[in-house]
Coordinates of C-alpha atoms in Angstrom, one line a residue:
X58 CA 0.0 0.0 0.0
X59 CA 2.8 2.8 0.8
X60 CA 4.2 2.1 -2.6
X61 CA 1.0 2.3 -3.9
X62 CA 0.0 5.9 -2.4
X63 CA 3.5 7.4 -2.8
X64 CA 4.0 6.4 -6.6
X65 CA 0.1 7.7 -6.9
X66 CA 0.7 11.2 -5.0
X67 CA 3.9 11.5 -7.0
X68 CA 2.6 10.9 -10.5
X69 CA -0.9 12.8 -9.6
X70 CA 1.4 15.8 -8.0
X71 CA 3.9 15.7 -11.0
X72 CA 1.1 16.2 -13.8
X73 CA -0.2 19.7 -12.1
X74 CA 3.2 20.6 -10.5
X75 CA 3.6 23.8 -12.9
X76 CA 0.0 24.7 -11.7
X77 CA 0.3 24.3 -8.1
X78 CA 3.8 25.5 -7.7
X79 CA 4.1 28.8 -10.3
X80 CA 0.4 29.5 -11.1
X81 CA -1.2 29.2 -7.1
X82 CA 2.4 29.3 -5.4
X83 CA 1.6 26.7 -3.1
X84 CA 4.6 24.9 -1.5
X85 CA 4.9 20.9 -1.7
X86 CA 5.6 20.2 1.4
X87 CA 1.7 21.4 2.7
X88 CA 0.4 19.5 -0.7
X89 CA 2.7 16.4 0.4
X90 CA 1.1 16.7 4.5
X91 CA -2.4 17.0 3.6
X92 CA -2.4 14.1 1.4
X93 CA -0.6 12.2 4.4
X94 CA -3.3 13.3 6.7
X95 CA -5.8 12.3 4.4
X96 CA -4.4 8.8 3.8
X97 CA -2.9 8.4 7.9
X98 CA -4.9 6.7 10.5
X99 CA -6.7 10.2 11.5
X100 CA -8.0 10.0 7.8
X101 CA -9.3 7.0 6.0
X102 CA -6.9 4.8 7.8
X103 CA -5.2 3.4 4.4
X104 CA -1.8 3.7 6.2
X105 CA -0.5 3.5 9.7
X106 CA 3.3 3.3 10.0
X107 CA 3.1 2.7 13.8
X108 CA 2.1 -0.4 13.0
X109 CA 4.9 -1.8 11.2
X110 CA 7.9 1.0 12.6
X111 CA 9.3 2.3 15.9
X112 CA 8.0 5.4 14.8
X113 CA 10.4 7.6 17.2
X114 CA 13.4 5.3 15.8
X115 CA 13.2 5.8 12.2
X116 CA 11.4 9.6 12.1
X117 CA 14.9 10.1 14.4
X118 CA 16.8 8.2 11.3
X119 CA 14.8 9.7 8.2
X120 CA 14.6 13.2 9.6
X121 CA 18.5 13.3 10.1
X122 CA 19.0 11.6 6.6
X123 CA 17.0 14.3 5.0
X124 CA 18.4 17.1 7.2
X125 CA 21.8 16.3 6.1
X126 CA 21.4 16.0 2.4
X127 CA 19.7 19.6 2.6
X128 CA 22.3 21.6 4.6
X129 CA 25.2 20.3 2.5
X130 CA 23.0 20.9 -0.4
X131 CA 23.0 25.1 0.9
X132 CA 26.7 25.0 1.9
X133 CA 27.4 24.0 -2.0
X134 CA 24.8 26.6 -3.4
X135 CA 26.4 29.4 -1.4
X136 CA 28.9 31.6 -3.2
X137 CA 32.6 31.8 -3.3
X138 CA 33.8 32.0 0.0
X139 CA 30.2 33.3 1.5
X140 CA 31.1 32.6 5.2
X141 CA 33.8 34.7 5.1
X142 CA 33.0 37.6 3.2
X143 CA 28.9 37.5 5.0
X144 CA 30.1 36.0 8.5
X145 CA 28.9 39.6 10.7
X146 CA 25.4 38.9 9.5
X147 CA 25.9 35.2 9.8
X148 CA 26.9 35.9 13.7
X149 CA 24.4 38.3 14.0
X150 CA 21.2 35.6 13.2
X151 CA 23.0 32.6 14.5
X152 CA 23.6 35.0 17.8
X153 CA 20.7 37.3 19.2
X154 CA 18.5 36.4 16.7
X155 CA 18.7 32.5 17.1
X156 CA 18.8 33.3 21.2
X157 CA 15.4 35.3 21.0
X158 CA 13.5 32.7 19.0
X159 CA 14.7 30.3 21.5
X160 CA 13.8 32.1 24.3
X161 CA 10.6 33.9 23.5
X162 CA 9.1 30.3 22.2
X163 CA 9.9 29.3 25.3
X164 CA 8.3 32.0 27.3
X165 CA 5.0 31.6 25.4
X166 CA 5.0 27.7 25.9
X167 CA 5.8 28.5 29.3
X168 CA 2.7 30.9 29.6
X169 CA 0.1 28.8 27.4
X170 CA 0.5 25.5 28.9
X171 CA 2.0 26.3 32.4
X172 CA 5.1 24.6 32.4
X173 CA 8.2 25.3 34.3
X174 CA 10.4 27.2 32.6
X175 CA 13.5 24.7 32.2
X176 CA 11.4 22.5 30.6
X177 CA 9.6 25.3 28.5
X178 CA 13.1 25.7 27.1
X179 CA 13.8 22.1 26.1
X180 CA 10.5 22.1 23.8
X181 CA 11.5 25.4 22.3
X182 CA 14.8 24.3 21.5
X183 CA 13.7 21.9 19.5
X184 CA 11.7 24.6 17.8
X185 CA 14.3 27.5 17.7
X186 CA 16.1 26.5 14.1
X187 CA 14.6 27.2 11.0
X188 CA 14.3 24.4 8.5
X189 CA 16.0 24.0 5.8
X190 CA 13.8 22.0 3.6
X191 CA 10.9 24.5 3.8
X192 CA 13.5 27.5 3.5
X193 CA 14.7 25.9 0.3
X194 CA 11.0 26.2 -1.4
X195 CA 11.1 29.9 -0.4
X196 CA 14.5 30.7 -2.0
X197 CA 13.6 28.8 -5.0
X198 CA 11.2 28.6 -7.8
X199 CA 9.3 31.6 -9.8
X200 CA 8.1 34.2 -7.0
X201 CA 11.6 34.0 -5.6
X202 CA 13.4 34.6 -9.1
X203 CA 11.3 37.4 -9.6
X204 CA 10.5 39.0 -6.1
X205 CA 13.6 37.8 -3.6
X206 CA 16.8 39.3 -4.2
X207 CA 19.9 37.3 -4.5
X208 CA 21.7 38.0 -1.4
X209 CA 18.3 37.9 0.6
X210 CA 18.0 34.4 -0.8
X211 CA 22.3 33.2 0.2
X212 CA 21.7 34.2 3.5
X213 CA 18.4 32.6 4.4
X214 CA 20.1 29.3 2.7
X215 CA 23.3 30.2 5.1
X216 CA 21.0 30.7 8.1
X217 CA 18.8 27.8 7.7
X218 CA 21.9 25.2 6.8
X219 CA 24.3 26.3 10.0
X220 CA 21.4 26.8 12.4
X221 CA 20.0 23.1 12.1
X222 CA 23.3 22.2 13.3
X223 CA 23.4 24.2 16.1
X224 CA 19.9 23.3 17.8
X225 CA 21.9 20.6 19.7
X226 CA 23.8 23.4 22.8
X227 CA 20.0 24.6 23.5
X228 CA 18.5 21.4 23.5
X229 CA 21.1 20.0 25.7
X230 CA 21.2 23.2 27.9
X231 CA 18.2 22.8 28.8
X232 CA 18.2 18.8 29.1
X233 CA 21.6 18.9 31.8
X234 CA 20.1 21.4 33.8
X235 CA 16.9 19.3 34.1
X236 CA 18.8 16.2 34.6
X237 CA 21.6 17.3 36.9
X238 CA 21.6 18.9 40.4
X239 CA 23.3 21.6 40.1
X240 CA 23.6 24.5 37.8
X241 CA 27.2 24.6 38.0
X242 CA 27.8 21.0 36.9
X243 CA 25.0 21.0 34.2
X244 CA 27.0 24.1 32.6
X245 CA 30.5 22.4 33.1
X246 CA 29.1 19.7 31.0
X247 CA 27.7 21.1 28.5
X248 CA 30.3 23.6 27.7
X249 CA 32.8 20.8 27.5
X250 CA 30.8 18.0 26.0
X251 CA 28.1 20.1 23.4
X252 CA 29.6 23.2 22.9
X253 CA 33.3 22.3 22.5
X254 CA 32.9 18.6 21.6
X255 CA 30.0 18.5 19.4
X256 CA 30.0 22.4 18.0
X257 CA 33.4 23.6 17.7
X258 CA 34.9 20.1 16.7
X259 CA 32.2 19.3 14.3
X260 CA 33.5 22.3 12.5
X261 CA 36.6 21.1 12.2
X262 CA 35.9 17.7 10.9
X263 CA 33.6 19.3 8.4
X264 CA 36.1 21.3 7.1
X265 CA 39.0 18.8 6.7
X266 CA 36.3 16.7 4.9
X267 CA 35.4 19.5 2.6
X268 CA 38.6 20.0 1.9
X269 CA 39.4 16.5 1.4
X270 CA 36.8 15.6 -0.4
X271 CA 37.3 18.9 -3.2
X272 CA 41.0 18.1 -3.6
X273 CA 40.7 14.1 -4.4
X274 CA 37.9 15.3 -6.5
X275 CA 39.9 18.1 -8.4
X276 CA 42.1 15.4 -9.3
X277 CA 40.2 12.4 -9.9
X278 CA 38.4 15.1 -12.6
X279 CA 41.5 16.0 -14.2
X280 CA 42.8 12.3 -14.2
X281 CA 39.7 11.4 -16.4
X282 CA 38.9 8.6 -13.3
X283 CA 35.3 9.8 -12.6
X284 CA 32.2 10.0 -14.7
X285 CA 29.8 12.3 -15.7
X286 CA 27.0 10.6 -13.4
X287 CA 29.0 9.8 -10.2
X288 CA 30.6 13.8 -10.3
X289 CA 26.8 14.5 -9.9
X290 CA 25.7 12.3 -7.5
X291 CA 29.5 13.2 -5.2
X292 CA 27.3 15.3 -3.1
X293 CA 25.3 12.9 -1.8
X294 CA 28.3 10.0 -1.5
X295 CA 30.0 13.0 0.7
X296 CA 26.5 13.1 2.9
X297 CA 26.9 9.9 3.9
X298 CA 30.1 10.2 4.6
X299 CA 30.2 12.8 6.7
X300 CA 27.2 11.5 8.6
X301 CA 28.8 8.2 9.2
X302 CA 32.3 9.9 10.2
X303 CA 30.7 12.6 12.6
X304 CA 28.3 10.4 14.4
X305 CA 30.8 7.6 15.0
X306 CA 32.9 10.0 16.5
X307 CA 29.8 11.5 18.8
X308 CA 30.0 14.9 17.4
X309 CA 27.4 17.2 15.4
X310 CA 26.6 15.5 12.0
X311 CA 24.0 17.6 10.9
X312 CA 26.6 20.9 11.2
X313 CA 29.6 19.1 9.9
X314 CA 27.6 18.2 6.6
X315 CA 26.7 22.1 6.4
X316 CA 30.7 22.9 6.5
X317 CA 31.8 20.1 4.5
X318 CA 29.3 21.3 1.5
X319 CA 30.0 24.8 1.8
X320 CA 34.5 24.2 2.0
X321 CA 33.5 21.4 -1.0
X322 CA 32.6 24.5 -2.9
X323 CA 34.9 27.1 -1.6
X324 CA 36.0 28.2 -5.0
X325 CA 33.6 27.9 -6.5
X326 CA 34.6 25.1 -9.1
X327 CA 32.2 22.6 -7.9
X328 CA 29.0 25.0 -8.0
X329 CA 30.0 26.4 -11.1
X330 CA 30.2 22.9 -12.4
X331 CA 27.0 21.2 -11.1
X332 CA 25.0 24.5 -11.4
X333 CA 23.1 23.2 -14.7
X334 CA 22.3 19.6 -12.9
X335 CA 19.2 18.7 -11.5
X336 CA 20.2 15.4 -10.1
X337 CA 19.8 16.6 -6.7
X338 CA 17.0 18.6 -7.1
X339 CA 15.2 15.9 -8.1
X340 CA 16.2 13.7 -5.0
X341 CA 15.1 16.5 -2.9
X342 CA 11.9 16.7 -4.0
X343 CA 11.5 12.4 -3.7
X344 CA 12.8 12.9 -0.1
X345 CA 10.4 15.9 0.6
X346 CA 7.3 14.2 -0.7
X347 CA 8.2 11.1 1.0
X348 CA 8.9 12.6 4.8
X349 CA 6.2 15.4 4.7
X350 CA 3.4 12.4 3.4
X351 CA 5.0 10.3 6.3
X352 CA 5.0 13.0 9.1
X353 CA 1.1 13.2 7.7
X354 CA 0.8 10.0 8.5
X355 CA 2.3 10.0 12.4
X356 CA 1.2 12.9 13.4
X357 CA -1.0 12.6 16.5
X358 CA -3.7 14.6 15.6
X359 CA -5.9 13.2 18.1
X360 CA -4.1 14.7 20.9
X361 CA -5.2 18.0 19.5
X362 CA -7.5 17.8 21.3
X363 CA -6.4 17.6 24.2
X364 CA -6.6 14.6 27.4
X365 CA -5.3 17.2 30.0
X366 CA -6.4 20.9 30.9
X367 CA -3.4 22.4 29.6
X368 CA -3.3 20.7 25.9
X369 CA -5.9 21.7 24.1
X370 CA -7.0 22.5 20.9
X371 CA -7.3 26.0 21.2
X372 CA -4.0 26.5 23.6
X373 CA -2.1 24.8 20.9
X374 CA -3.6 27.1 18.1
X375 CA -2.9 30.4 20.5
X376 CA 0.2 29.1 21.0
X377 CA 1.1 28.7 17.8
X378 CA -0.1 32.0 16.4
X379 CA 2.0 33.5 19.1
X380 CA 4.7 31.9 18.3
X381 CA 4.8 32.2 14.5
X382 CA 4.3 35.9 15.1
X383 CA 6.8 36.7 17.6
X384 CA 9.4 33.9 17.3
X385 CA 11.6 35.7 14.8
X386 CA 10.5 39.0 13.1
X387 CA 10.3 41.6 15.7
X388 CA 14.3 40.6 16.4
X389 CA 15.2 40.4 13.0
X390 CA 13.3 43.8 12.6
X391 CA 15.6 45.0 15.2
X392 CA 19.2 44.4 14.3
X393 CA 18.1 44.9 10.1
X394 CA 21.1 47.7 10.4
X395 CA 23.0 45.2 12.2
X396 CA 23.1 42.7 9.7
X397 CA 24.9 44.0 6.2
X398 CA 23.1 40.7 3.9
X399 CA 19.7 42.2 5.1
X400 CA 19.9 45.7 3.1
X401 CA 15.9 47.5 3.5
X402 CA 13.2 47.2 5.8
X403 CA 11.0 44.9 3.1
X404 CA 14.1 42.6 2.8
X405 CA 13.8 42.3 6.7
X406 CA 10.6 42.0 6.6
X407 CA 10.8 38.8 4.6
X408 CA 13.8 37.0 6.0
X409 CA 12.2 37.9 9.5
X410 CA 8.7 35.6 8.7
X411 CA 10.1 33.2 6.9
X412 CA 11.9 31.4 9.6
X413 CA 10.1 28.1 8.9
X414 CA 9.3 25.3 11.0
X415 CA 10.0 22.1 9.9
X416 CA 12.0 18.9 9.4
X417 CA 14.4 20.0 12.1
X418 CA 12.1 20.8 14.9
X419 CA 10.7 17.1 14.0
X420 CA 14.4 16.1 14.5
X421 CA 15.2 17.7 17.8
X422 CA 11.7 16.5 19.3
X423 CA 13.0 12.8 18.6
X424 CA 16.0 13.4 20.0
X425 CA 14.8 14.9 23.2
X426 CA 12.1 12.1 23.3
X427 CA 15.1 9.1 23.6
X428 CA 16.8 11.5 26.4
X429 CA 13.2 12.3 28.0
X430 CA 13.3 8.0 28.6
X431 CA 16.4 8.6 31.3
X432 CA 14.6 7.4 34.5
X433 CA 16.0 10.6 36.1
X434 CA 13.8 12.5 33.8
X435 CA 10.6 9.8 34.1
X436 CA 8.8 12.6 36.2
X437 CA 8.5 15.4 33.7
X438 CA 5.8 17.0 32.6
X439 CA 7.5 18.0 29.6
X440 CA 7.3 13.8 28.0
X441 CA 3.5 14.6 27.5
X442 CA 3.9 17.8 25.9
X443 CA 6.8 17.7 23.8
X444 CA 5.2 16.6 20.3
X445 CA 2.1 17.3 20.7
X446 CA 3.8 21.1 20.7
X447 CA 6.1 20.4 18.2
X448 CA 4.1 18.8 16.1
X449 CA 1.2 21.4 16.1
X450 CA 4.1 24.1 15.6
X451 CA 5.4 22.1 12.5
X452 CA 1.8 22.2 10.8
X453 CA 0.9 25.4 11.6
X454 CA 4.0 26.8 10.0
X455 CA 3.8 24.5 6.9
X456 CA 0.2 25.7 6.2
X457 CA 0.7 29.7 6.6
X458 CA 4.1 29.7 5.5
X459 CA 2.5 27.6 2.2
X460 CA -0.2 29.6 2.3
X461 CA 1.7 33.6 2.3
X462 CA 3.1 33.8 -0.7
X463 CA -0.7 33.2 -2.8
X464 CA -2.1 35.5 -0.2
X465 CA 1.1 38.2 -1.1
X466 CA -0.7 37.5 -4.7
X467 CA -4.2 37.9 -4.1
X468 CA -3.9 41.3 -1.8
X469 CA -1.6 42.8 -4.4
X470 CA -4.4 42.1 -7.3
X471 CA -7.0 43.7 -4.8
X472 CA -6.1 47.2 -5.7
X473 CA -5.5 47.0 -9.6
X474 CA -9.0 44.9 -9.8
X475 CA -10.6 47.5 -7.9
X476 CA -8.9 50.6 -9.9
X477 CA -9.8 48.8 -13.1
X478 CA -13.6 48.3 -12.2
X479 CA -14.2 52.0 -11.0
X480 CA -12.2 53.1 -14.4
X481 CA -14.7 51.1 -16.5
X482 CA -17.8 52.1 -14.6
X483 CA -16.7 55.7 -14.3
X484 CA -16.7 55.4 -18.1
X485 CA -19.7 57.5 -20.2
X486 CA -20.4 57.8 -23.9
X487 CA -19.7 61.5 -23.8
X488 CA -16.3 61.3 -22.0
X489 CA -13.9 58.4 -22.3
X490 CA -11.4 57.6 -19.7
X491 CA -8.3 58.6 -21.2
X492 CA -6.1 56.0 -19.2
X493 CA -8.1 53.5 -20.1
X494 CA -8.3 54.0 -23.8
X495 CA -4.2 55.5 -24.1
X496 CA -5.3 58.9 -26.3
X497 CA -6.7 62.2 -24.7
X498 CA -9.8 64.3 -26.2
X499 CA -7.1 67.1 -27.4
X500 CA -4.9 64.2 -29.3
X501 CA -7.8 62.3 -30.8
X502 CA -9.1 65.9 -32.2
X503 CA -5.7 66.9 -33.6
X504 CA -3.7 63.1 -35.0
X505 CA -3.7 62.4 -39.0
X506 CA -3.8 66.5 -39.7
X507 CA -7.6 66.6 -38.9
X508 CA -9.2 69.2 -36.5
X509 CA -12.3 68.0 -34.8
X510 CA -14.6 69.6 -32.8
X511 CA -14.1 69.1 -28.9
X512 CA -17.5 67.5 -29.0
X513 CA -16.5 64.8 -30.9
X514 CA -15.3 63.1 -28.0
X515 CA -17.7 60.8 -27.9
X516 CA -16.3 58.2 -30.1
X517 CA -15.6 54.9 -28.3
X518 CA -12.1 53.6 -29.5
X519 CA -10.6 50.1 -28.0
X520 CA -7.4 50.6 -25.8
X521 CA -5.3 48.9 -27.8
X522 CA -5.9 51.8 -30.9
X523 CA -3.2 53.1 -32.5
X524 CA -2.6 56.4 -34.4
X525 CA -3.1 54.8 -37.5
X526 CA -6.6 53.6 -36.6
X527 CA -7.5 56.8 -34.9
X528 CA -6.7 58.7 -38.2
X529 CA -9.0 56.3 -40.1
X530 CA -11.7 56.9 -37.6
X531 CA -11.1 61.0 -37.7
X532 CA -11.0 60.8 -41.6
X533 CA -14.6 58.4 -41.4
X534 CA -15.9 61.6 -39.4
X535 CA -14.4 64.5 -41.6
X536 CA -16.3 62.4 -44.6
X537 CA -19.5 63.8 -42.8
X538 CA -19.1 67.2 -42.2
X539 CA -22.0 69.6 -43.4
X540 CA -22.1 73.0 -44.3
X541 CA -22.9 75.9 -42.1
X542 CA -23.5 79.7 -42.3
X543 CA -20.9 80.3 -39.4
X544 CA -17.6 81.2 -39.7
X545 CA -14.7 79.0 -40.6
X546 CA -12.4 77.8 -37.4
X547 CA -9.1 79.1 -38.7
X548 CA -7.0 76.7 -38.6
X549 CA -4.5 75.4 -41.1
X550 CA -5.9 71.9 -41.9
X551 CA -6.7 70.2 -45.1
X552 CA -10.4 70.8 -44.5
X553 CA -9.9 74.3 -44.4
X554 CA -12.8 75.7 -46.3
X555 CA -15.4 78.5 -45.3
X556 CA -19.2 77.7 -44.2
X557 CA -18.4 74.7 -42.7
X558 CA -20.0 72.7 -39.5
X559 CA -19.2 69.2 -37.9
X560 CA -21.8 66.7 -37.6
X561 CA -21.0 65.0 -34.8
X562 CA -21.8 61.4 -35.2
X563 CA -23.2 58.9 -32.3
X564 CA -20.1 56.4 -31.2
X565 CA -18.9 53.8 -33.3
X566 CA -18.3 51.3 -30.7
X567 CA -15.2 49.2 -32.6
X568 CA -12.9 50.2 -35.0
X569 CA -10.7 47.8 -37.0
X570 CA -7.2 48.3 -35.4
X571 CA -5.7 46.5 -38.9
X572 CA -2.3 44.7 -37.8
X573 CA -0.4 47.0 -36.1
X574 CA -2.0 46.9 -32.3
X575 CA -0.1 47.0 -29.2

């Protein structure tokens, strides 16, 4: 049966792709998790992976899997030497700005479901990074081309890569000083074991791989040794790599993939030489379909509703709201001047709400939930809550996040609709709009060496006329001018002839435009 659904969704999703994704700018990933819902036991009950997986087990396995393949895939589309040359603004979001989302998510979960505060920050830090799966739809595809400035998009692709990786010191912040008795030993630990260890160390092995990996390659390519295919696909053999090397070692994986991508591409050969491939996008998309259709699937929506005072439906949907509001734009907002890659208030604007939710929130829940089993920790409120939260937090920033970019469309066709309507009704027989029709009265009475009569302006000509079928249209009325007693209008035309009056004619409605319309 999953076969079955997931060669279905894709086929069915691939025939309407251009539609959903360029004409109605919807993402996906929300495409991908409502179909899961709909097929998931909450649905028609067609698929139920908790049935035949240990669902915390492999979403821990997939969602690192995917994670990793996505942040080395934005350390290789990054520019030449980009960490160097952008690394204040990098500092600057990784810093504060990755600090206050952490923080103010925790304060809100903290106020909304009345949990203590350590373990309000152990939920949010799972929360706190912004994906990098649902930050690659935004920087790609037609509204971004055309809307999204280059550097706005390099640095939400920098942010979003380096930040997954560096969830793990919050999370395990938190998680020590829950777990240990006192503050001073939960801080000795962490600093030595997360933040030197597993941050600063990580770093290091990613680089060396990078490195590695780009010179061996250089040379292999000059040899003649590799093929066309496998120089494609050596992203995705480094990956794997560098996941399997990290972890074995017990450091950061998901951050040394990030700096092994972006050293692989330090100068800028291997981007420059892959950048016409698709190969990977196309695994992307097969890895995003498959893990937002599964997380459809596992999703616990019944506990939306809530078995205990404090989870509810509608303190998960305020929570939520608050959250995606507050999380990340009023900060970014504040340090725009701060932060050179961020140039305008509007680009601010848009880094600062796209801060998606994601694949990486999913990853840090399971990896709190396996800590969360220590029997020191078997007391804690927080086991109840964690995905629940999360979970609701990962949907609700999938749908508006999907959802923002058609609304961007539909407000900003509001006012042209509306100016067009009041043009059109505004609009008499006696008095043309002249921005609807592209002539004024004075040029319609004076083109093709005819003078009309002001009153003439009652003709009705298409907006597309041009000045050759306006002068066919004035010489049609000169063809019917009468004569009159009163004296001539002197003016040098080649009507100019005494005892003449214009017969002004009732509006013609059409005129041919011939072949040279606009």
């Amino acid at each position: 049966m999953v076969p079955l659904l997931l060669g279905l969704f894709a086929v069915c999703f691939g025939l309407v792709s251009m539609v959903v994704k360029e004409w109605l700018f919807l993402s996906d990933t929300l495409v991908a998790l409502l179909f899961g819902a709909t097929v998931g036991p909450a649905g028609i009950g067609a698929v139920d992976p908790a049935s035949w997986i240990d669902v915390p087990s492999f979403t821990l396995e997939l969602t690192r899997l995917i994670i990793a393949i996505q942040v080395m895939a934005a350390g290789i589309t990054l520019p030449k030497k980009y960490l160097t040359k952008e690394l204040t603004s990098l500092l600057m979001l990784l810093g504060p700005v990755m600090a206050w989302m952490w923080l103010t998510s925790a304060v809100i979960i903290m106020l909304v479901f009345r949990l203590s505060f350590i373990e309000s920050l152990l939920i949010a830090s799972c929360v706190a990074p912004t994906d990098p799966v649902l930050a690659n739809s935004i920087v790609r595809g037609k509204f971004a081309e055309a809307k999204v400035p280059q550097h706005v998009r390099n640095i939400i692709s920098a942010e979003s890569g380096a930040n997954d990786g560096l969830g793990y010191p919050y999370l395990y912040l938190a998680l020590y000083l829950l777990k240990y008795a006192t503050a001073k030993e939960a801080l000795t630990r962490w600093f030595v074991a997360v933040v030197l260890w597993e941050v600063l160390m990580s770093m290091v092995f990613g680089a060396a791989i990078g490195w590695a990996a780009r010179k061996l390659l250089q040379f292999a390519r000059k040899q003649g040794w590799i093929d066309h295919d496998s120089f494609l696909s050596f992203a995705i053999s480094l990956t794997l790599l560098t996941l399997g090397l990290v972890s074995l070692v017990g450091s950061d994986d998901i951050l040394a993939c990030f700096v092994a991508g972006n050293t692989l591409t330090w100068d800028d050969w291997f981007r420059e030489e892959t950048k016409e491939a698709h190969f990977q996008d196309v695994l992307d998309t097969l890895f995003n379909f498959t893990f937002f259709i599964y997380l459809g699937t596992i999703i616990p929506w019944n506990e939306f509703t809530g078995g205990m005072d404090t989870l509810t439906t509608g303190r998960l949907v305020v929570s939520a709201v608050l959250i995606l509001l507050f999380r990340r734009l009023p900060m970014v907002l504040a340090v725009t001047k701060l932060t050179p890659a961020i140039e305008t208030f509007r680009e601010s604007l848009f880094a600062g709400w796209f801060g998606p939710i994601g694949v990486g929130a999913v990853f840090y829940a399971m990896v709190a939930y396996n800590e969360l089993q220590d029997t020191m920790l078997a007391d804690l409120r927080a086991k109840e809550f964690l995905l629940p939260i999360v979970y609701s937090l990962v949907t609700a920033s999938v749908i508006v996040h999907g959802i923002t970019i058609p609304l961007y469309h539909i407000v900003s066709a509001v006012p042209n609709a509306t100016f067009a309507v009041s043009e059109y009704l505004s609009r008499t027989p006696s008095q043309p709009s002249p921005r609807l029709f592209g002539f004024s009265p004075r040029s319609l009475t004076e083109i093709g060496g005819l003078r009309l009569p002001a009153n003439a302006s009652g003709l009705s000509l298409p907006r597309h006329a041009t000045a050759i079928t306006v002068r066919q249209h004035a010489r049609h009325l000169a063809d019917d001018i009468v004569p009159s007693s009163c004296p001539p209008d002197p003016v040098h035309t080649p009507l100019q002839a005494s005892g003449l009056q214009h017969k002004v004619l009732p509006s013609y409605g059409s005129v041919d435009t011939g072949n040279d319309g606009i």
